[in-house]
XYZ file of C-alpha atoms in Angstrom:
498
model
C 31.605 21.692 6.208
C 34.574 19.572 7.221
C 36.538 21.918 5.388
C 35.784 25.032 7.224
C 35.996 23.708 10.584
C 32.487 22.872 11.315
C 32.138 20.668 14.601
C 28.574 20.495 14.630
C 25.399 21.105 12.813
C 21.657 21.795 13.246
C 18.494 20.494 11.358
C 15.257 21.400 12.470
C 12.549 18.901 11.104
C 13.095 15.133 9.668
C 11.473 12.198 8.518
C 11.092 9.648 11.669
C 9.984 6.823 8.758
C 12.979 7.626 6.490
C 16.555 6.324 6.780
C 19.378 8.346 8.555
C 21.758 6.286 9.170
C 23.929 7.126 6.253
C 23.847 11.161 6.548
C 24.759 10.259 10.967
C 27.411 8.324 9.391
C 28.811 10.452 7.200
C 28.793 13.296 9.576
C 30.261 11.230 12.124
C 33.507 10.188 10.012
C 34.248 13.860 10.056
C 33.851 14.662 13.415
C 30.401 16.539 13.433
C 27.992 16.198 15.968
C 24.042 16.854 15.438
C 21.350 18.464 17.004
C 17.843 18.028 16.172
C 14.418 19.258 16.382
C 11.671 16.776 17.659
C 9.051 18.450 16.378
C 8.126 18.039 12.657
C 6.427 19.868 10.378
C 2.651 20.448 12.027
C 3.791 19.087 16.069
C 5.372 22.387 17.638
C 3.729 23.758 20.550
C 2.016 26.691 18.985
C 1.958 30.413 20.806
C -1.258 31.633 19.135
C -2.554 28.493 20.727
C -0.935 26.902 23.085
C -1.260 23.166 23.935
C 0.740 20.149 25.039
C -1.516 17.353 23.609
C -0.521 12.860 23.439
C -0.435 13.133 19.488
C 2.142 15.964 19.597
C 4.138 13.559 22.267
C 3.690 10.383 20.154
C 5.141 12.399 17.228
C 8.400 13.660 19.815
C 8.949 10.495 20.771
C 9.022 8.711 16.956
C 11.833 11.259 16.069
C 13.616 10.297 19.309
C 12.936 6.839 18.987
C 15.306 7.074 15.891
C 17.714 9.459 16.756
C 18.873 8.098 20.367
C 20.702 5.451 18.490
C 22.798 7.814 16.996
C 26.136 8.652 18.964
C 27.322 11.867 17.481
C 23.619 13.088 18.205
C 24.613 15.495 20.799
C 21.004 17.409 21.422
C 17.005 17.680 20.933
C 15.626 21.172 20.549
C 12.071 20.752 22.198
C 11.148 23.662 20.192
C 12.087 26.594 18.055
C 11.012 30.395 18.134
C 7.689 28.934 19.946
C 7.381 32.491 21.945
C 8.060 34.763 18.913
C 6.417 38.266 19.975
C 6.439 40.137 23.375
C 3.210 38.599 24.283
C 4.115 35.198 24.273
C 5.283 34.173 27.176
C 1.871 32.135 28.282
C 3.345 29.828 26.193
C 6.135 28.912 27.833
C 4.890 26.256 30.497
C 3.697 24.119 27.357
C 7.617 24.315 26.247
C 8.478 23.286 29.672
C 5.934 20.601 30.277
C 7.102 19.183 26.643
C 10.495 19.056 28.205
C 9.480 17.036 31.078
C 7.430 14.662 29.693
C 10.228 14.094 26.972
C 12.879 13.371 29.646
C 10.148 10.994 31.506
C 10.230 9.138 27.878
C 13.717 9.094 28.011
C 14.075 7.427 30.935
C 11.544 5.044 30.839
C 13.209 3.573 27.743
C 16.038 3.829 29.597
C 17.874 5.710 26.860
C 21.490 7.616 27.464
C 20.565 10.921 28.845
C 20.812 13.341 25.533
C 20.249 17.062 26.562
C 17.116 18.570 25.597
C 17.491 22.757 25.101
C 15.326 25.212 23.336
C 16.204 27.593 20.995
C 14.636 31.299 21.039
C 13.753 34.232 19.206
C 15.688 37.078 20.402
C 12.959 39.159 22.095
C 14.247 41.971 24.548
C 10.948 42.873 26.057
C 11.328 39.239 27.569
C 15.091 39.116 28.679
C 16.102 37.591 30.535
C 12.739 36.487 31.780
C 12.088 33.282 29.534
C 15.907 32.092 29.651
C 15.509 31.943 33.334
C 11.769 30.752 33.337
C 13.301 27.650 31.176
C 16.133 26.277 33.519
C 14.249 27.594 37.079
C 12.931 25.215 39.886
C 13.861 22.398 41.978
C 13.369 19.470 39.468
C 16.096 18.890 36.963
C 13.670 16.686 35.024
C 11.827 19.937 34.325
C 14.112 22.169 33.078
C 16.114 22.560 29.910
C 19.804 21.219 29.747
C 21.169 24.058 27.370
C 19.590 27.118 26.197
C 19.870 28.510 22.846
C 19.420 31.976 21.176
C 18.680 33.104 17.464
C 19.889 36.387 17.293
C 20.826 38.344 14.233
C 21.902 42.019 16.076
C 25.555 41.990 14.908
C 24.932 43.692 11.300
C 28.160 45.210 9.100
C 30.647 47.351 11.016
C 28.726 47.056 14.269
C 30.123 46.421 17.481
C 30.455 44.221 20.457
C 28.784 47.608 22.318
C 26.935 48.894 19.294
C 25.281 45.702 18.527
C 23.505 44.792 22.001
C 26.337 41.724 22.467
C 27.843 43.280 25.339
C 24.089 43.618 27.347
C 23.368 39.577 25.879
C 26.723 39.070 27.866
C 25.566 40.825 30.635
C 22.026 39.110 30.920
C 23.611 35.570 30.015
C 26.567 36.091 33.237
C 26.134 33.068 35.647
C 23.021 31.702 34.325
C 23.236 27.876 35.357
C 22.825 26.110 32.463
C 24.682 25.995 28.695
C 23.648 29.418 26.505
C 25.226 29.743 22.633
C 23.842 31.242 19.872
C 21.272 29.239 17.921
C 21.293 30.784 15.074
C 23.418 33.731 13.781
C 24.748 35.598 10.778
C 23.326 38.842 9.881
C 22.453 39.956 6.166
C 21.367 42.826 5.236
C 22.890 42.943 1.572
C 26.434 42.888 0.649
C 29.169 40.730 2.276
C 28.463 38.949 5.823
C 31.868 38.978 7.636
C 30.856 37.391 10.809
C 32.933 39.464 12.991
C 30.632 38.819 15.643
C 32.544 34.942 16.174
C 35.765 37.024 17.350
C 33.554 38.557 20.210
C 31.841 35.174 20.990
C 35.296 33.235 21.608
C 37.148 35.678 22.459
C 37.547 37.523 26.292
C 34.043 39.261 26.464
C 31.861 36.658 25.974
C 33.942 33.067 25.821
C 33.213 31.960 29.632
C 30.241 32.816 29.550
C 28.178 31.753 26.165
C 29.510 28.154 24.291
C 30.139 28.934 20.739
C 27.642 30.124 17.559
C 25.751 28.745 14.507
C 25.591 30.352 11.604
C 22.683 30.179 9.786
C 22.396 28.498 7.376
C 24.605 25.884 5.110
C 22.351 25.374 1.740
C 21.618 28.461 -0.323
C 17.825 29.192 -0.579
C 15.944 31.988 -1.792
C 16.516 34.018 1.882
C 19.831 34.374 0.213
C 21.766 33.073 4.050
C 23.565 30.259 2.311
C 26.967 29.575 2.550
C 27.091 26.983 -0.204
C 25.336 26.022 -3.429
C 24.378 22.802 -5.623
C 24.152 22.152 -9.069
C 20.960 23.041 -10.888
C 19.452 24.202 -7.814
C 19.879 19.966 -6.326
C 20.252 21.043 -2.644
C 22.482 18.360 -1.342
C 22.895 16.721 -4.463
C 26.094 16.152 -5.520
C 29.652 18.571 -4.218
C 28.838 21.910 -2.287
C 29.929 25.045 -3.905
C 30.966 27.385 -1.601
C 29.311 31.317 -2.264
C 32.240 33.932 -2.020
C 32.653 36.093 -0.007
C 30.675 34.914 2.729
C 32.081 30.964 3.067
C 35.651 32.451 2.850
C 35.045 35.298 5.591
C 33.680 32.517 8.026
C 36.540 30.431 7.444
C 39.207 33.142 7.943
C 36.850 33.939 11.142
C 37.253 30.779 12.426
C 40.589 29.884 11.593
C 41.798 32.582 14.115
C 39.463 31.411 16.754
C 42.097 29.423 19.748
C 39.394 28.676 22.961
C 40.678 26.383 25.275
C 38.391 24.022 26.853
C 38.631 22.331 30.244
C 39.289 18.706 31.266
C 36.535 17.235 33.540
C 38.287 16.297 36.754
C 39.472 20.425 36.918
C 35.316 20.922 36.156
C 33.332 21.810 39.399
C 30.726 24.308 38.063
C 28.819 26.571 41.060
C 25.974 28.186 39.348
C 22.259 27.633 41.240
C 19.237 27.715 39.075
C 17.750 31.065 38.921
C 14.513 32.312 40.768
C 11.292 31.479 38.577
C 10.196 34.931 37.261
C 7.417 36.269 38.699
C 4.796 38.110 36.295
C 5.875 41.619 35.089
C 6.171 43.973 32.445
C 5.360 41.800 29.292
C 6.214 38.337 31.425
C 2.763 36.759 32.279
C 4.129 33.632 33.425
C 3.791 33.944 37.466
C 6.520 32.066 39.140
C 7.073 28.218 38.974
C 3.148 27.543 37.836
C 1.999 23.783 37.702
C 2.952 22.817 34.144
C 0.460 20.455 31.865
C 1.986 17.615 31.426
C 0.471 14.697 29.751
C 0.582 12.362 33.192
C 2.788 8.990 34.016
C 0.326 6.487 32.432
C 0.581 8.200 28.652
C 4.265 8.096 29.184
C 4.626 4.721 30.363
C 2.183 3.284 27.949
C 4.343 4.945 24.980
C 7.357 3.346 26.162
C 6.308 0.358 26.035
C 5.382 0.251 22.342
C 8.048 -0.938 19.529
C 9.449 2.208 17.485
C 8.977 2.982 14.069
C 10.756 0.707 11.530
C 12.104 3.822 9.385
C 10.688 3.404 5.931
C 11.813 5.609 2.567
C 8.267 7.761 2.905
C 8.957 11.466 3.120
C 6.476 13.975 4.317
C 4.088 15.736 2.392
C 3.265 18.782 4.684
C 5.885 21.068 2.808
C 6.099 21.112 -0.652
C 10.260 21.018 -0.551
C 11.093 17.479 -0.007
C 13.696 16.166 0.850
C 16.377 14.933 -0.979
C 17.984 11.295 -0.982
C 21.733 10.789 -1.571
C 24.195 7.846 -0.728
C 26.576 7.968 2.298
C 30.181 6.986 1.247
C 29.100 3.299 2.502
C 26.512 3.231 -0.069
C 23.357 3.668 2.529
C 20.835 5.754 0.870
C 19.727 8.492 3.886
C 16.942 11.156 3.730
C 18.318 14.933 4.399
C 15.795 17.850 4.454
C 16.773 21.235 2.383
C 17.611 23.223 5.229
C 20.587 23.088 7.797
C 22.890 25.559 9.648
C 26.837 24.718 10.828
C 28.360 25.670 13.579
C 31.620 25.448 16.006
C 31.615 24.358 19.718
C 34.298 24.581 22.346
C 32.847 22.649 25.616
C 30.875 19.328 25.701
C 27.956 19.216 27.946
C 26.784 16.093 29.679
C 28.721 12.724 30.289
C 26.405 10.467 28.177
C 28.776 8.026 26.401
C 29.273 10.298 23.243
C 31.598 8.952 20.329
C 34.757 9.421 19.759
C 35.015 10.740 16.324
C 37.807 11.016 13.837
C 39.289 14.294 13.562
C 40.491 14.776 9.670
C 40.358 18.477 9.215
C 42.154 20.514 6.563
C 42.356 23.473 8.300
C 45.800 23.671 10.095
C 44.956 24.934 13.018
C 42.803 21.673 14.988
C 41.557 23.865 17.549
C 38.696 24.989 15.552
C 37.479 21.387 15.583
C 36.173 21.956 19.303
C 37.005 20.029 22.283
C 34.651 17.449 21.240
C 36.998 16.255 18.354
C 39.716 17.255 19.839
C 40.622 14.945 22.835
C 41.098 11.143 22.633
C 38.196 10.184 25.012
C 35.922 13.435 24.885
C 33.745 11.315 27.543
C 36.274 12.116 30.112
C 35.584 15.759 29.098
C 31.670 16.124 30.254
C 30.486 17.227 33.349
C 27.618 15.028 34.858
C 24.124 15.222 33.602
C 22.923 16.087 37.696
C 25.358 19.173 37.968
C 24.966 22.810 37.068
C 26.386 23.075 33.662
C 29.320 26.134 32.990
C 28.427 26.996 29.630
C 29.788 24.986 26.475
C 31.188 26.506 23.821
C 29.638 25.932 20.104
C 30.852 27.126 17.085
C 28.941 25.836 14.302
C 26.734 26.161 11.181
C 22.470 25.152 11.029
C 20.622 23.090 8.462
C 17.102 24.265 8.751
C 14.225 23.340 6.917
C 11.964 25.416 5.151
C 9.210 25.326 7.438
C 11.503 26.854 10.769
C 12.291 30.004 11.497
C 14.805 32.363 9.496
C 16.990 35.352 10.154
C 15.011 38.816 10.056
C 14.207 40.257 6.917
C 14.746 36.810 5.057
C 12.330 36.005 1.960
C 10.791 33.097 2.290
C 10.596 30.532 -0.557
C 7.206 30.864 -2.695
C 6.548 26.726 -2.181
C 6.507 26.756 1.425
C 2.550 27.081 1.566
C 2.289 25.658 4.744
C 4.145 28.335 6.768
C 3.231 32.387 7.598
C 6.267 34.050 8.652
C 7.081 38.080 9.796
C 9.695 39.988 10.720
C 10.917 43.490 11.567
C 14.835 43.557 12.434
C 15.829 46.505 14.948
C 19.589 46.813 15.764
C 19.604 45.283 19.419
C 16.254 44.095 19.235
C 16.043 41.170 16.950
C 13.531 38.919 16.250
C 13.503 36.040 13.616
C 9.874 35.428 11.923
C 8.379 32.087 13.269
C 5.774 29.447 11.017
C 2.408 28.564 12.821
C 0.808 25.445 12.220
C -1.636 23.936 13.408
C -1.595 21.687 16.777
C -4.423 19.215 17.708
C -6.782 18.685 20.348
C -5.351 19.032 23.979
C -5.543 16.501 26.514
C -6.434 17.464 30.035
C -3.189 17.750 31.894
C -3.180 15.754 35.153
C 0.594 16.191 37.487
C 0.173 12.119 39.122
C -1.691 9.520 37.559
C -1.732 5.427 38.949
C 0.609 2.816 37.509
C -1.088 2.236 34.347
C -3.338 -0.609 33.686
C -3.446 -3.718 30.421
C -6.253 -1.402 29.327
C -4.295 2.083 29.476
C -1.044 0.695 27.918
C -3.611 -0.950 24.821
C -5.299 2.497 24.570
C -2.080 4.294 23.935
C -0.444 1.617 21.734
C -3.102 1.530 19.893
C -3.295 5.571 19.445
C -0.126 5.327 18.586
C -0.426 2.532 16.011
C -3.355 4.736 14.646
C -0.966 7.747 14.179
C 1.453 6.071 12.149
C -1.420 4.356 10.404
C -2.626 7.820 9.420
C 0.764 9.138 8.650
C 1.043 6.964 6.553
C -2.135 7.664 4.387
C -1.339 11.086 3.897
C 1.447 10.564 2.296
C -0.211 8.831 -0.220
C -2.076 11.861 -1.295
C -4.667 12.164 -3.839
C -6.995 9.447 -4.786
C -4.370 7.121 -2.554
C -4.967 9.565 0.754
C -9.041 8.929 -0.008
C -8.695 5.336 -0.720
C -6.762 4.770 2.512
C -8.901 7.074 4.421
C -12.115 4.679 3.388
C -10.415 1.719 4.226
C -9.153 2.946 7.633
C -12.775 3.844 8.505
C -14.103 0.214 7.557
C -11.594 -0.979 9.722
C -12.358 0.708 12.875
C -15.985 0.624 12.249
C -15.773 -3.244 11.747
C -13.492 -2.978 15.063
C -15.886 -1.262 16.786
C -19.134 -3.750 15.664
C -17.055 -6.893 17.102
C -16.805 -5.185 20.769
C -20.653 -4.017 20.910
């Protein structure tokens, strides 16, 4: 990755009880900043069903519990490819109420203020309808801070006009917040040149979208990779980079020269757009109350101690994940699937690292502005002002159980997972998993300074989640065992108050 001028990365689901602190490390020695998924493997707000319930926030805030520590983590995703047909837009006020209550939980632990963006499937029925639905409305606590897209329209010898870039450009022009491609790299057999990266930093589109990630880094049976391992070992032991692809991204790249913009000459002018009112295949009408889970659930969360992470990976995918040693000898947890990508402007002021720049390639510029500068904190607009867009350029780590490009095969072990897809030149749309979410709570917009009682309630449910996390992972007899035992507990519990 370091190699090919990779300035950040995404992963979509990890292990909240596992160790991360070498993989951060390692990435951060090279200059590579992360961004991450909150929700795991069976927590995403779900579009055949939509809800916004405490468990699915419990299980947001473990992974951010772990992650805020980290200072080359430079995003969350609050979700991926949630709204992943034409009819999906009812889902969207669950995405944004999952945003707000995730910013509330941020600043009651008084963390620094990480952006929080979502990342869509491209869907042209609902352009720009849900990018604007997102980052509409008067309270910046409710909106996202960056918006991503996964698009996979640029396919062989097409065009900045004959691919549908040039209408995304026209649709993404003064939108008010960060936009960049989430995921990218078209494959539909043969060679993937990724000519699309000289449209997206250069004239057309540069000012207005903030760089690309290609999907995805490890090669898996969807055939996206850019690199291989040994014995099929993903992330054990030295990449191997697949030609033709790895080398036509790096020649892409290494005659990519953006030029970024130093903060005091930053004064960005964009106003949030209007909320969307219900049309065509939008069903969302306007700025609609949004179910949130209410100040008490938030306030009694924060107040509980994080999880102490613990080697005990998740057993709701069948690819686990695979455990390697940093260079300092910490053993960290990495999930299968990840995408890299390049970035030319850093969004928000919140203390980020400075990280060492130590390249190959010979031209530095297609490190980003983030590893660029000396002090890259002097570099980011404020947090409160209407972001110009950033500009990424880098490659994804996904795991098995997200989303992937259009026409992808998906590997035979990941059980847990349904994915479709049709591609249409213009019109793309990358399949999406459904799992299953559980039962909603009844959204309330103002609740009363918690109570002793309300903060115990909501430690304890969240003691109770990890409890049960916990016991399935054991699995088999283990998982039954456990289950027994956790049911004399709570039933000897429950004698002691009666």
């Amino acid at each position: 990755m370091q190699a090919i001028g990779t300035n950040s990365i995404r992963v979509y689901h990890v292990d909240p009880y596992a160790s991360h602190d070498g993989c951060m490390s390692a990435f951060s020695e090279v200059g590579i900043y992360v961004w991450l998924d909150l929700d795991t493997f069976n927590t995403t707000v779900e579009q055949s069903d939509p809800q916004w319930t405490q468990d699915q926030f419990l299980a947001f805030a473990e992974v951010m519990d772990v992650f805020q520590q980290y200072d080359n983590l430079a995003g969350f995703w609050i979700g991926n490819e949630v709204i992943n047909t034409a009819d999906g837009s009812p889902a969207a006020p669950y995405v944004k109420a999952a945003t707000a209550d995730m910013k509330s939980y941020m600043a009651a632990k008084k963390y620094r203020q990480i952006p929080i963006g979502y990342s869509a499937a491209d869907i042209a029925e609902l352009r720009p309808m849900l990018q604007n639905y997102l980052s509409c409305g008067d309270n910046p606590h409710q909106i996202i801070d960056f918006f991503g897209l996964n698009s996979y329209e640029w396919c062989g010898a097409a065009t900045y006009d004959s691919s549908g870039y040039r209408n995304l450009q026209a649709i993404a022009e003064g939108y008010n917040i960060p936009i960049f491609f989430s995921e990218t790299g078209c494959n539909v057999g043969g060679e993937r040149t990724f000519n699309d990266q000289a449209a997206i930093f250069g004239p057309d589109m540069v000012n207005t979208w903030s760089g690309s990630i290609i999907y995805e880094w490890a090669q898996e049976a969807n055939d996206y990779g850019l690199a291989n391992y040994l014995n099929g070992q993903i992330y054990s032991g030295a990449p191997i980079p697949i030609q033709p692809d790895y080398g036509n991204l790096a020649n892409q790249w290494k005659t990519i020269s953006p030029s970024g913009i130093a903060e005091a000459n930053y004064s960005p002018s964009n106003s949030p757009p209007a909320c969307p009112m219900a049309t065509l295949g939008w069903q969302v009408n306007g700025d609609v109350p949004l179910p949130t889970l209410g100040s008490a659930i938030i306030a009694a969360a924060a107040v509980t101690i994080k999880p102490t992470p613990t080697p005990t990976p998740t057993t709701s995918s069948s690819s686990l994940p695979a455990t390697t040693s940093s260079p300092s000898g910490t053993v960290s947890t990495s999930y299968t699937a990840m995408s890299l990508g390049l970035q030319l402007y850093p969004i928000f002021s919140s203390s980020p690292k400075k990280l060492k720049t130590t390249s190959t390639l010979t031209n530095p510029a297609n490190l980003g502005i983030i590893a660029n500068f000396p002090n890259p904190s002097t570099l980011l607009p404020s947090a409160s002002a209407s972001s110009s867009p950033i500009s990424i350029s880098s490659t994804s780590t996904s795991d098995p159980s997200s989303s992937t490009p259009s026409g992808s095969q998906v590997p035979s072990d990941t059980s847990t997972v349904s994915k479709s897809s049709a591609y249409t030149q213009g019109s793309n749309t990358s399949p999406t998993g459904t799992v299953h979410n559980d039962t909603a709570i009844s959204p309330t917009s103002t609740s009363p300074t918690p109570s002793a009682s309300t903060f115990h309630s909501a430690a304890s449910t969240l003691n109770a989640y990890k409890i049960w996390h916990n016991i399935k992972n054991l699995g088999g007899h283990g998982g039954l065992i456990g289950l027994v035992v956790l049911i004399t507990l709570l039933s000897v519990t429950t004698a002691a108050f009666l």
